Each structure stands twice: as C-alpha cells, then as structure tokens.
Tab-separated table of C-alpha atoms and ligand atoms in Angstrom:
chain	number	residue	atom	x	y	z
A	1	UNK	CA	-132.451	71.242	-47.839
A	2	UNK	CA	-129.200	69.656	-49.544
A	3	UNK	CA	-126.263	68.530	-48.644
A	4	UNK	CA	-123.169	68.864	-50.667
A	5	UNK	CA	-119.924	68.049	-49.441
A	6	UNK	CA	-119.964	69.459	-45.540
A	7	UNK	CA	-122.579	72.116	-46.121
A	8	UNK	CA	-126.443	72.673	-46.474
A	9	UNK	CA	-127.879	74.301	-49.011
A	10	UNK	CA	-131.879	75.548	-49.309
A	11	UNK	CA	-133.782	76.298	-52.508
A	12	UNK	CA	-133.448	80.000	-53.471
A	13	UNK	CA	-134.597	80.110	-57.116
A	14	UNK	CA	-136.848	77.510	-58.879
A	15	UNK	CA	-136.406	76.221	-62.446
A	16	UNK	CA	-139.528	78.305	-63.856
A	17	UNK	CA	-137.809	81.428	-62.460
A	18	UNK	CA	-134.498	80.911	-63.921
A	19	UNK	CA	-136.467	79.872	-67.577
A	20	UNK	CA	-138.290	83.253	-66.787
A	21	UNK	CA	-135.299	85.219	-66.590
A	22	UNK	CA	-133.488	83.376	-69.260
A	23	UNK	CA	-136.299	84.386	-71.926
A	24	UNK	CA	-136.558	87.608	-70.646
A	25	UNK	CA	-132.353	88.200	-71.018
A	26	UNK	CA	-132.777	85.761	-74.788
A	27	UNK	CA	-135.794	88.454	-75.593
A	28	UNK	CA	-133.672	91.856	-74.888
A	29	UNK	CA	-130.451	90.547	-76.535
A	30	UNK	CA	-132.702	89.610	-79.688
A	31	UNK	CA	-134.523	92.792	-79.870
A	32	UNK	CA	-130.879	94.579	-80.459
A	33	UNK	CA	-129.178	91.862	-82.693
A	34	UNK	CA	-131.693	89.852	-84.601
A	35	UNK	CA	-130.825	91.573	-87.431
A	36	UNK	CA	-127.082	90.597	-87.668
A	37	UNK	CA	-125.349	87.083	-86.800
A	38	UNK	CA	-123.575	87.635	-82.853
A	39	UNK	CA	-121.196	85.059	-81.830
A	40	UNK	CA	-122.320	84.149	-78.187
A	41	UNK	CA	-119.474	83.098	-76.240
A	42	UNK	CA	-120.218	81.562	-72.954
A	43	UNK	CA	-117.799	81.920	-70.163
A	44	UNK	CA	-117.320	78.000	-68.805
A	45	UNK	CA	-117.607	75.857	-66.279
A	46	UNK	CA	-120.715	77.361	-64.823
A	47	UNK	CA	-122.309	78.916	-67.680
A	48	UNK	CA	-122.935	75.694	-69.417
A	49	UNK	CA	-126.578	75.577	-68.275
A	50	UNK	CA	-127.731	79.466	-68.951
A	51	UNK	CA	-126.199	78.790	-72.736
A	52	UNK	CA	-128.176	75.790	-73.642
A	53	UNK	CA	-131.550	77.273	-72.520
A	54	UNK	CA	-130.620	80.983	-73.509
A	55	UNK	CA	-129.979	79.212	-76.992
A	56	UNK	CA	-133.352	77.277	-77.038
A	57	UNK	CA	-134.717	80.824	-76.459
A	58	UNK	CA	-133.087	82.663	-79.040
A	59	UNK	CA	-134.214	81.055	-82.333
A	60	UNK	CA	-132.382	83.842	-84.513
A	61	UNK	CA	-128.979	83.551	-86.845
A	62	UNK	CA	-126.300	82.978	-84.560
A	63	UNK	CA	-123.005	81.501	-83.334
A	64	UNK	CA	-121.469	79.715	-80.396
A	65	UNK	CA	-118.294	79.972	-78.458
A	66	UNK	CA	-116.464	79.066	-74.910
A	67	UNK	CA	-113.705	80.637	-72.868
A	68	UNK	CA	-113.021	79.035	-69.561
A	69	UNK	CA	-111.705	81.143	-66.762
A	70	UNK	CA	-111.642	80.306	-63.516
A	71	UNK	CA	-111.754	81.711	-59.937
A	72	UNK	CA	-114.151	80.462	-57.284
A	73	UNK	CA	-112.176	77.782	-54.850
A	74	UNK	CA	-114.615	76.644	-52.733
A	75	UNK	CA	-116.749	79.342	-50.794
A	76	UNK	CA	-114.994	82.343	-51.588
A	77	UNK	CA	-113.297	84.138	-55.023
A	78	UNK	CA	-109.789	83.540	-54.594
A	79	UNK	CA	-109.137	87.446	-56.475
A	80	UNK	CA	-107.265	85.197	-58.804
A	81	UNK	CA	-108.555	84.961	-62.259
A	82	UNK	CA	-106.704	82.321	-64.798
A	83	UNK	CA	-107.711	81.976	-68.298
A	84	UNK	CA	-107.607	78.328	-69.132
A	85	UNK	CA	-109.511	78.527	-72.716
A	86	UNK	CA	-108.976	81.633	-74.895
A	87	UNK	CA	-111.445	83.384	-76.955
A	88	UNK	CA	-111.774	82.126	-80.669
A	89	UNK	CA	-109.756	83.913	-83.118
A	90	UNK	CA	-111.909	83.914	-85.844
A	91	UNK	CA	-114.205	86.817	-84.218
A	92	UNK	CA	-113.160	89.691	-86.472
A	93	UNK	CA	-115.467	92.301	-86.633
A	94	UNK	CA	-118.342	90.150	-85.088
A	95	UNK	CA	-120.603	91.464	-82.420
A	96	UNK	CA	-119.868	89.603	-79.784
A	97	UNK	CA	-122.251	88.884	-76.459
A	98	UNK	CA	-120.289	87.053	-73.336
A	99	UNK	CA	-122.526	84.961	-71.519
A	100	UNK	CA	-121.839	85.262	-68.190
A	101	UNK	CA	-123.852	82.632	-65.103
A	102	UNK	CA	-122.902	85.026	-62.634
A	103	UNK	CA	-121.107	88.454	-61.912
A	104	UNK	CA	-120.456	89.014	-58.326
A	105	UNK	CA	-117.234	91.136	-57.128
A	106	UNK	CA	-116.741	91.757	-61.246
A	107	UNK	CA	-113.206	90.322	-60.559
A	108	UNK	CA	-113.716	87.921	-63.502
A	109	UNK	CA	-115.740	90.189	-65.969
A	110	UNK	CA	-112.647	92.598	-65.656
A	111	UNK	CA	-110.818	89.980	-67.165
A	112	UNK	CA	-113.006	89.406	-69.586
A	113	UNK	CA	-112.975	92.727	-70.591
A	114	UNK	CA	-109.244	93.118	-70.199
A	115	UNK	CA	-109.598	89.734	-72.976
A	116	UNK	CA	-112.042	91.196	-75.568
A	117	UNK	CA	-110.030	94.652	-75.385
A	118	UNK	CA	-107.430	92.564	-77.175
A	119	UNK	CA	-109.224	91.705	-79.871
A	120	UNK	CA	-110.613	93.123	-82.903
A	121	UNK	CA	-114.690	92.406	-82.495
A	122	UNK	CA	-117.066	95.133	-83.850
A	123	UNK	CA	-118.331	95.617	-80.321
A	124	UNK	CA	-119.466	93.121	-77.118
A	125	UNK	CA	-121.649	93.144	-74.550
A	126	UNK	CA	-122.316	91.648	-71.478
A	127	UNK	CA	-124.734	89.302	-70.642
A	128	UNK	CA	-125.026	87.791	-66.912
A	129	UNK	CA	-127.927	85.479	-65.489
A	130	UNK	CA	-127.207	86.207	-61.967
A	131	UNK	CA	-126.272	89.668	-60.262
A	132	UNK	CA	-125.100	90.504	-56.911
A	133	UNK	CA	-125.598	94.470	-57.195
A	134	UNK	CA	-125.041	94.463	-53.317
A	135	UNK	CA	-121.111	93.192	-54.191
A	136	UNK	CA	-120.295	94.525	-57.675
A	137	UNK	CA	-117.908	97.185	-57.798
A	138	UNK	CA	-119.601	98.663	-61.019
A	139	UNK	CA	-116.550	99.224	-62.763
A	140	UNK	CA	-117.867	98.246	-66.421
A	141	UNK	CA	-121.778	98.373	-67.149
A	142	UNK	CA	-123.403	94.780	-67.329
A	143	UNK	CA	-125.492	95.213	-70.321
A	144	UNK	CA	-128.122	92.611	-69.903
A	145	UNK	CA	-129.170	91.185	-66.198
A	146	UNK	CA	-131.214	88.218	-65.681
A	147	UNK	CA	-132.089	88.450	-61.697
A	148	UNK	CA	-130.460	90.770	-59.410
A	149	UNK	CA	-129.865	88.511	-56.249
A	150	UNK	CA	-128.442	88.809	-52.627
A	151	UNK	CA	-124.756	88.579	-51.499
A	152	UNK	CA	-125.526	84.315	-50.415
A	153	UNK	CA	-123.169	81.628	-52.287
A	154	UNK	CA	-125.630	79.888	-54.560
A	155	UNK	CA	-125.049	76.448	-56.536
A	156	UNK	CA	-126.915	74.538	-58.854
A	157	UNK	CA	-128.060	75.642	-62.421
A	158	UNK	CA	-123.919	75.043	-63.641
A	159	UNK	CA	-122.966	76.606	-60.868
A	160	UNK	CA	-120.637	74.446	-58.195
A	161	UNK	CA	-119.771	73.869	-54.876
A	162	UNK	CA	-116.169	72.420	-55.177
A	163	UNK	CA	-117.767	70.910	-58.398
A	164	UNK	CA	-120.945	69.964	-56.788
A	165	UNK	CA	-124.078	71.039	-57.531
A	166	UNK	CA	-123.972	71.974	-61.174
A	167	UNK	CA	-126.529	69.336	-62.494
A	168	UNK	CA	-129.323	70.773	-60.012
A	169	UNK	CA	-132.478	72.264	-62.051
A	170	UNK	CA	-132.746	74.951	-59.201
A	171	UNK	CA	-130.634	77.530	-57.410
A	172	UNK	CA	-129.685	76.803	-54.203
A	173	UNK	CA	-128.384	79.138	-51.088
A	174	UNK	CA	-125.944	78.433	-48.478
A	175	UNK	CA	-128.016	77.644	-45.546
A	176	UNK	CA	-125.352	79.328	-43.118
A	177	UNK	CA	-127.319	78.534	-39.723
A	178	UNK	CA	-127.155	75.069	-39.539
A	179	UNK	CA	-129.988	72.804	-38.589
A	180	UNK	CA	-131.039	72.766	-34.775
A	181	UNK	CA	-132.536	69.655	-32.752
A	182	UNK	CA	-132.660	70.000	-28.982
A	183	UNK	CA	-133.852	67.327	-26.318
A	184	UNK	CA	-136.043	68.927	-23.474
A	185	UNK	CA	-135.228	66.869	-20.658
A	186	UNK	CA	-137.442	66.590	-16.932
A	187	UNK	CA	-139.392	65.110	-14.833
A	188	UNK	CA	-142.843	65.044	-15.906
A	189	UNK	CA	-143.947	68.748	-15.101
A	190	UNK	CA	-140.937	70.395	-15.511
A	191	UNK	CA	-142.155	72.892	-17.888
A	192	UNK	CA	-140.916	71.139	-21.057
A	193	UNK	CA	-144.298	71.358	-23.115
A	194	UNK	CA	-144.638	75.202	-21.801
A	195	UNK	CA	-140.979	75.988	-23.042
A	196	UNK	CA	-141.144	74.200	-26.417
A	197	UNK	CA	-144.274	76.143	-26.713
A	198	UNK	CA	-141.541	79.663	-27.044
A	199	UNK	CA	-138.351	78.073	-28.260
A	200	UNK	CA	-140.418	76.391	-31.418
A	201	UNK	CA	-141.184	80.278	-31.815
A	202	UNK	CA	-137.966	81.848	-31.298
A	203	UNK	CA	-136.091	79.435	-33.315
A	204	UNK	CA	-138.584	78.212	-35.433
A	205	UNK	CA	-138.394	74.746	-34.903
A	206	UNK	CA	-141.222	71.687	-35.094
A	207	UNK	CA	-141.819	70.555	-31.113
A	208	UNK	CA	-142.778	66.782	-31.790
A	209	UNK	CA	-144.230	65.801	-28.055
A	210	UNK	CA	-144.660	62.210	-27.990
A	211	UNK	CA	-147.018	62.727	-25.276
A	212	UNK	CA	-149.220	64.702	-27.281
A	213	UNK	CA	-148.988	62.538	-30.108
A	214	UNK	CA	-150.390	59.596	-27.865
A	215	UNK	CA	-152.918	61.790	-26.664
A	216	UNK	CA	-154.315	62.725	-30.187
A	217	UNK	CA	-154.482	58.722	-31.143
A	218	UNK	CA	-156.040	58.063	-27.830
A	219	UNK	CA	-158.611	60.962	-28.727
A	220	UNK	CA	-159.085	59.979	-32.226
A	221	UNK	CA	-159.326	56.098	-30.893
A	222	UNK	CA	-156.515	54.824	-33.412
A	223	UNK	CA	-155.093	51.408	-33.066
A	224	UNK	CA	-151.629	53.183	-31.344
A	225	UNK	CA	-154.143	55.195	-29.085
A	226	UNK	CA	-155.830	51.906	-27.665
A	227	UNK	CA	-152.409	50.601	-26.988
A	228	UNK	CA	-150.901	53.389	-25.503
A	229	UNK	CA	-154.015	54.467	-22.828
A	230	UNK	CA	-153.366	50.569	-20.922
A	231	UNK	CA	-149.627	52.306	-20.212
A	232	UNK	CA	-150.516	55.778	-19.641
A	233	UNK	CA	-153.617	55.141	-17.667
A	234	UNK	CA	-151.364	53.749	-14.820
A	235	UNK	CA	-148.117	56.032	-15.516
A	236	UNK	CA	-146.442	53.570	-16.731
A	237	UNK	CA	-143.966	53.937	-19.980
A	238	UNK	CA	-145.593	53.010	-23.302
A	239	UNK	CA	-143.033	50.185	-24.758
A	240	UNK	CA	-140.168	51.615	-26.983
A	241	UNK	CA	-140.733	49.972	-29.890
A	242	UNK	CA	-143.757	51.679	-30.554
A	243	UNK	CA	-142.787	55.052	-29.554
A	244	UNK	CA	-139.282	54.996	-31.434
A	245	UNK	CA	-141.669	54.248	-34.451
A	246	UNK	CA	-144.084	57.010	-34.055
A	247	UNK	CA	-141.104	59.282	-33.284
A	248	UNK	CA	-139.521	58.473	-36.521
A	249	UNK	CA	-143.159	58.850	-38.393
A	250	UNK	CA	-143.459	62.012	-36.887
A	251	UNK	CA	-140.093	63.271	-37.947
A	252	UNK	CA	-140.898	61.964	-41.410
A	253	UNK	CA	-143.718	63.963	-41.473
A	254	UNK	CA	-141.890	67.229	-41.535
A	255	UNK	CA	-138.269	66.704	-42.974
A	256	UNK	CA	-138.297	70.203	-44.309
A	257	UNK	CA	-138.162	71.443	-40.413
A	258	UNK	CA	-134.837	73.604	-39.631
A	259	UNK	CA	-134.711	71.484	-36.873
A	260	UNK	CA	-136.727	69.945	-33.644
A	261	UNK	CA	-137.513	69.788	-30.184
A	262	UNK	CA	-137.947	66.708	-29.189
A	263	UNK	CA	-140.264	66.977	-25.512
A	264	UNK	CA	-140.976	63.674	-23.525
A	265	UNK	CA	-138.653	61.725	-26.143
A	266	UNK	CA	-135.859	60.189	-25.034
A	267	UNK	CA	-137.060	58.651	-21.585
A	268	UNK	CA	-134.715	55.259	-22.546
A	269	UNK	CA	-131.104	54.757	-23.369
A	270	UNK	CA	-132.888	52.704	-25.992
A	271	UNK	CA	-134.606	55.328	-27.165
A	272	UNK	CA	-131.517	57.569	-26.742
A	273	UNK	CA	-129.824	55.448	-29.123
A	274	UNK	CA	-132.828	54.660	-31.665
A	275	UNK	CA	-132.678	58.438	-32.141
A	276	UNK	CA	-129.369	58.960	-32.623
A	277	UNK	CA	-128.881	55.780	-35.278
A	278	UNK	CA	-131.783	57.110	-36.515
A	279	UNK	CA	-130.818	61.460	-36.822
A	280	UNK	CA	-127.471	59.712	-38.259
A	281	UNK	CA	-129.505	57.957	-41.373
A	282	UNK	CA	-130.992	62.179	-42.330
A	283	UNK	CA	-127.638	63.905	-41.637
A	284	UNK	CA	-128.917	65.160	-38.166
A	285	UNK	CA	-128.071	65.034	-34.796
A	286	UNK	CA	-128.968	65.972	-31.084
A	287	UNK	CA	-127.254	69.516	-30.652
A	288	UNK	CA	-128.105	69.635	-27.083
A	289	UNK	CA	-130.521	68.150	-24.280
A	290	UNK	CA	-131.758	71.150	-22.151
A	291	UNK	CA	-132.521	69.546	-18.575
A	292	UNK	CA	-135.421	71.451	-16.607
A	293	UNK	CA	-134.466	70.911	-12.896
A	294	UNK	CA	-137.425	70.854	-9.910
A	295	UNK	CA	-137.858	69.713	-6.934
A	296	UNK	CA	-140.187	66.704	-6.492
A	297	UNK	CA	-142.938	68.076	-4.065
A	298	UNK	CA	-142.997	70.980	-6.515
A	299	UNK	CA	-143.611	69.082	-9.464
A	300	UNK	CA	-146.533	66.855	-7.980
A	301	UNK	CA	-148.089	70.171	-6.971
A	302	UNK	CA	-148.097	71.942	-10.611
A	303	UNK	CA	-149.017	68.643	-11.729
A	304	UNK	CA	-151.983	68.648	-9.464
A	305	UNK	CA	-153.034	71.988	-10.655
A	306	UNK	CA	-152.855	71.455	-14.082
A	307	UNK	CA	-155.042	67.772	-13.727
A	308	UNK	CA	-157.838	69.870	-12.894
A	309	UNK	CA	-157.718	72.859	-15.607
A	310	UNK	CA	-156.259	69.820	-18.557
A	311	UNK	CA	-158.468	67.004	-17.527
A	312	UNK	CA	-155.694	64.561	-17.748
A	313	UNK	CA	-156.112	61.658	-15.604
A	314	UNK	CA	-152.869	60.602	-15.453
A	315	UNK	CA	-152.234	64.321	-13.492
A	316	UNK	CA	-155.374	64.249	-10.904
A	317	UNK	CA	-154.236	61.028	-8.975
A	318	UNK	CA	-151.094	61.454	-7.046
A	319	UNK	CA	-149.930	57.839	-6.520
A	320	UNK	CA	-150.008	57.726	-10.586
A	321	UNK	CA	-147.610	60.679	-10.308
A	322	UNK	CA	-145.247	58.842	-8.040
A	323	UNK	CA	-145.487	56.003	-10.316
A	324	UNK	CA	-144.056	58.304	-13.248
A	325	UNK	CA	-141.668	59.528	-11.624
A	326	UNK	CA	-140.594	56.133	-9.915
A	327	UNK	CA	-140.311	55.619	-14.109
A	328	UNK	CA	-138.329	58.415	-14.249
A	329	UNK	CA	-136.097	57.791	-11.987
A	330	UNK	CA	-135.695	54.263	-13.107
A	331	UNK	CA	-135.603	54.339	-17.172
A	332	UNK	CA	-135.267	57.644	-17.546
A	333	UNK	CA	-132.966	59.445	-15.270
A	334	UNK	CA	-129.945	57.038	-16.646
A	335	UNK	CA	-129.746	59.633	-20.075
A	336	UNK	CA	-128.417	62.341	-18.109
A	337	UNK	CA	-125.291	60.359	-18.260
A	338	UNK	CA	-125.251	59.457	-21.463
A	339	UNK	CA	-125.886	62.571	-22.653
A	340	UNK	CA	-122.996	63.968	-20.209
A	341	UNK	CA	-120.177	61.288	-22.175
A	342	UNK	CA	-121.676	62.954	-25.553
A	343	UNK	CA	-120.751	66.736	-23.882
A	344	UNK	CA	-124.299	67.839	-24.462
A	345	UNK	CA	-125.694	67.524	-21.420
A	346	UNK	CA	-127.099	71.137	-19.918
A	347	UNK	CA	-129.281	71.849	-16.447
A	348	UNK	CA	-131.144	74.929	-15.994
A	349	UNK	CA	-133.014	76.005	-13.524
A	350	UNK	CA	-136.657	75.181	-13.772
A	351	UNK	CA	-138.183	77.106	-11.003
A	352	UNK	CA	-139.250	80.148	-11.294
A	353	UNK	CA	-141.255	82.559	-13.934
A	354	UNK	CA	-142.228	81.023	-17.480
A	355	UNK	CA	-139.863	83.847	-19.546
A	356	UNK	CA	-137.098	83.683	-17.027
A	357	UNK	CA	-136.802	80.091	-17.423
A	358	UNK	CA	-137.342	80.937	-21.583
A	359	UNK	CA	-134.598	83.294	-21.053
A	360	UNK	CA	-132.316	80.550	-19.377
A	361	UNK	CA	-132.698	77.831	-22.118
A	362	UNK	CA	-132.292	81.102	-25.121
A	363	UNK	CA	-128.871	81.359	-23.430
A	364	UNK	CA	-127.682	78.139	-23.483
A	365	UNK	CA	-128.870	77.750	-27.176
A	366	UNK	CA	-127.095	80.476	-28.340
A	367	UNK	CA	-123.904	79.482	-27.189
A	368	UNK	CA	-124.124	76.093	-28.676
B	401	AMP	P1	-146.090	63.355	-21.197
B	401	AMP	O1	-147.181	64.111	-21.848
B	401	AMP	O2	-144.732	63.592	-21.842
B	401	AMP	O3	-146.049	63.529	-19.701
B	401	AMP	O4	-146.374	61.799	-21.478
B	401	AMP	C1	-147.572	61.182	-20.966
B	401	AMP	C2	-147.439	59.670	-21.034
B	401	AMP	O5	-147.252	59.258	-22.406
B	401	AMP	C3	-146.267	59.077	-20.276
B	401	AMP	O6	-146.540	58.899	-18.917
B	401	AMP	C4	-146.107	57.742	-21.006
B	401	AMP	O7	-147.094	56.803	-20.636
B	401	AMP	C5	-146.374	58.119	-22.467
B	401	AMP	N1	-145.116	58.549	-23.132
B	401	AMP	C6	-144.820	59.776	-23.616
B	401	AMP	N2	-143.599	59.799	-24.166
B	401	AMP	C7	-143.094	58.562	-24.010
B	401	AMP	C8	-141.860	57.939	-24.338
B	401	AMP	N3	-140.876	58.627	-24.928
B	401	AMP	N4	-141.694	56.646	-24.037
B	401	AMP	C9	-142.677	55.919	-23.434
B	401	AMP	N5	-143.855	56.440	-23.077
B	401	AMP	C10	-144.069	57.742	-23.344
C-alpha cells in the first residue's frame, strides 16, 4: 500500500503487465501502418510514460507529437476539458494515431475528436492504454485498447494523483476502505482470542496475540521464551520493553496487512503509548479498542475450564488467576481511560453466546 497525499493506494497492475499490453497495442498499430510514416501524437501530462515504451516497441518509420489537455482535478473529471497545447500544424494529410493513457467517461477523447475534426489529416485513430468500458459512453469507437479495467481511480504509470504518482513503474488503485487496527480489550478470559479468531475472518485482518507469541518462543525454547515463562509462570506481566519490541517485530512481519487486531496488547499506558508513537511512524493508528466486559467469578470459571482442555498452567491454578487479574486491575485497567480521552473507547457485552458476542463487536466496527 501507498500513500499519496491523504489517500492509500494498492497495486492493481504490475510493470510486466502494462509492457505486455503496451507491445500488444505497439504490435496492432504496426500491423496497419508499417507501411506508411504516422505521426503519433500523445495526449500529455499522463501519457508521457505509455509514449516512451509504446515507441521502444514500435521500431518502424515514424513521428512524434504532444497536445496537452487537461481535466482530472483531483479524484474526479471536472466535465471540463481545456486545451492547453494544440495539435501541430504541420500534419497535412498524415495518418495520425492519438495516444491516449486513459479513456474513462470519453469526456476528453470527444475533444480530441472535436480537435482532429478541424484539421486536415488523412485519417486518425485512437489509441488508449487504459479502458474503463464499465464508464465510457461509447460515443466514438476506441480503435486500439491496451487493458480494459474497472471503474477504480488508478495512478502511477504518468498517471497522477493531484500530480502524484506519475513516476511509479506500476498502476495503483484507490484503496477506498481504509486500513483497520482494533484493540481487544479484557480481563484475561474475556473471549478476546475466541473473537479475534472471527473478526480476523470477517474483516480480514492479522490478530497478533502477544500471548501467543510468548507461548510459541516458550515452546520453541528461544531466548524471549526463557525470559518470558519466569513472568508468566506466576501471572505476572512480562516487562514492556520486551513486549513493545516483539509487538513491533511482529507488526513488521506483515506490513502488507489491511489492518490488525491487536489481543492481550496494550495492558500498559506505556505500552498504550509505545503503540501509538509507534502506528504514527507507518501512517496507522488505533481505530478503536473493543472492551469485552465479565464478571470476575465468571471469568475464573471459563478460565478453569479451559486450563484443563489447553494445558496452560497459568489457567489450572486459581490464586495465579487472581494474581492476573490483581495485574489487571493494577497496570492494565488504567487504558480504559486513556482510551476514553482518545473517543475510542467501546464496552460490549461479553457474556453470553460466541456469535452473539461476534455480532456485538461486527456492530460497533461498522459504525466506526
Ligand atoms: P494471554 O494469553 O494474553 O492471557 O497472556 C498470557 C501471559 O503472557 C500474561 O499473563 C503475561 O505474562 C504475558 N503477556 C501477554 N501479553 C502481554 C503484554 N502485553 N504485556 C506483558 N505481558 C504480557
């Protein structure tokens, strides 16, 4: 994903399929005017890029021109089409072939043709790399089509973003769902693992659970694992240095993720604010921390029961359980409110069945 001026962009097209389709467009065009010398007259800013390689493709007697219009302010066509560079006027009786990076509502090619009908050419054609059939309003025939694509706002390949974008080797779409990251929040057997388990799913995100994370080193006896198992053993918090660190290794790890839950991470304002300096440095933030609420003498029973299907020792022995939550309630408890100041503080309730409670957090996320 990129970032040009407030929005996100994701790679559509790569450069070997735009070379692909700019042979393929170089190869029909030759086949009807190798024989004869066509002036090629590309239609700037954003055809700049399609020219150069179209020319490197087509290695037959020709000649070059520009004619700048311009339409595109920002996002969306503005339905007003300028001409800010004419055509030559030396193309008498010349075949002309406009090379066009992209038609879309074929506001601009009617221009273009309303342009060329003024002059006295032999013939032209039209030439476009990209083509949003979906939009067009087919009022002329586009003569030669590189790759037929989608109604998305692309950059990259000459074409701009507020003038953005046009040096990228690849096409790039608008990524119009913006990137997620959510904090499950709760005492220790709240239910957060169990829900990430359907919202990573549903909104395809990457669940990074810190506790699991120690658990694999512990298993694979890594140098974190040893470390970690003298804190977890007795319920205690594992110190935040080294869990902001493997946090922001994990993250790292999977940077082309459209977006996280993060599940046992926060449990300190100091993490709390690690991760936010830290989402700050990637263009990311916290969009919301969904708080699973339960009763106490709830909790220690599901955490009971799930010490003796899991194994986990730190969930058979019930005075370790009452030490985690007397960890909780100390260290951990204090981010409700500093999530509350940042607004994106929400409770649901965390009793009940697994898909009702699924169905709570959906709700909240889709109104963020
Ligand atoms: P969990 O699987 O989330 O219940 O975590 C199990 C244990 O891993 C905790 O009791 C802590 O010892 C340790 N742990 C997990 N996440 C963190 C964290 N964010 N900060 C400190 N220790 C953690």
């Amino acid at each position: 994903m990129i970032k040009l001026h407030d929005k996100y962009f994701k790679p559509f097209l790569s450069e070997a399929q735009i070379l692909a389709a700019v042979k393929s467009v170089a190869q029909k065009v030759a086949a009807d005017y190798k024989d004869e010398t066509p002036v090629f007259v590309g239609v700037l800013n954003g055809c700049f890029m399609f020219v150069a390689d179209f020319l490197k493709e087509y290695q037959h007697p020709c000649e070059v021109s520009f004619i700048k219009l311009s339409s595109y302010q920002g996002l969306t066509s503005t339905g007003i089409v300028e001409t800010l560079l004419d055509p030559p006027d030396n193309l008498e009786g010349k075949s002309v072939i406009i090379l066009e990076d992209i038609i879309d509502s074929g506001r601009t090619l009617k221009e273009l043709i309303h342009l060329f009908n003024n002059t006295n050419v032999k013939e032209y054609k039209i030439a476009s790399l990209f083509y949003k059939s979906e939009v067009y309003n087919g009022e002329y025939a586009i003569d030669y089509i590189g790759i037929d694509i989608p109604d998305k706002f692309i950059v990259g390949y000459g074409l701009d973003y507020d003038e953005l974008g046009r040096n990228l080797r690849e096409v790039y779409q608008l990524n119009e769902k913006h990137m997620i990251n959510l904090v499950l929040f709760g005492k220790p057997g709240a239910g957060k693992g169990t829900q990430a388990e359907f919202l990573k799913d549903q909104y395809n995100l990457k669940h990074i659970s810190t506790g699991d994370v120690f658990r694999y080193n512990i298993k694979n006896g890594t140098e974190l694992g040893n470390l970690a198992k003298s804190y977890m053993d007795k319920g205690d918090l594992v110190p935040d240095e080294v869990t902001i660190k493997m946090l922001q290794d994990e993250v790292e790890k999977h940077t082309d993720a459209s977006g996280f839950i993060f599940d046992g991470f926060p449990r300190t304002v100091a993490q709390a604010k690690a991760l936010d300096e830290f989402l700050k440095t990637k263009e990311m933030r916290i969009d919301a921390t969904l708080a699973l609420d339960a009763d106490d003498e709830v909790l220690i029973q599901r955490l009971l029961e799930r010490g003796k299907v899991s194994g986990r020792t730190d969930d058979q022995d019930e005075s370790k359980i009452r030490n985690r939550f007397e960890e909780y309630n100390q260290k951990t408890a204090p981010l409700q409110a500093y999530y509350e100041t940042q607004g994106k503080y929400h409770s649901v309730n965390g009793i009940g069945a697994i898909e009702d409670i699924t169905r709570r957090l959906g709700k909240v996320i889709e109104e963020l």
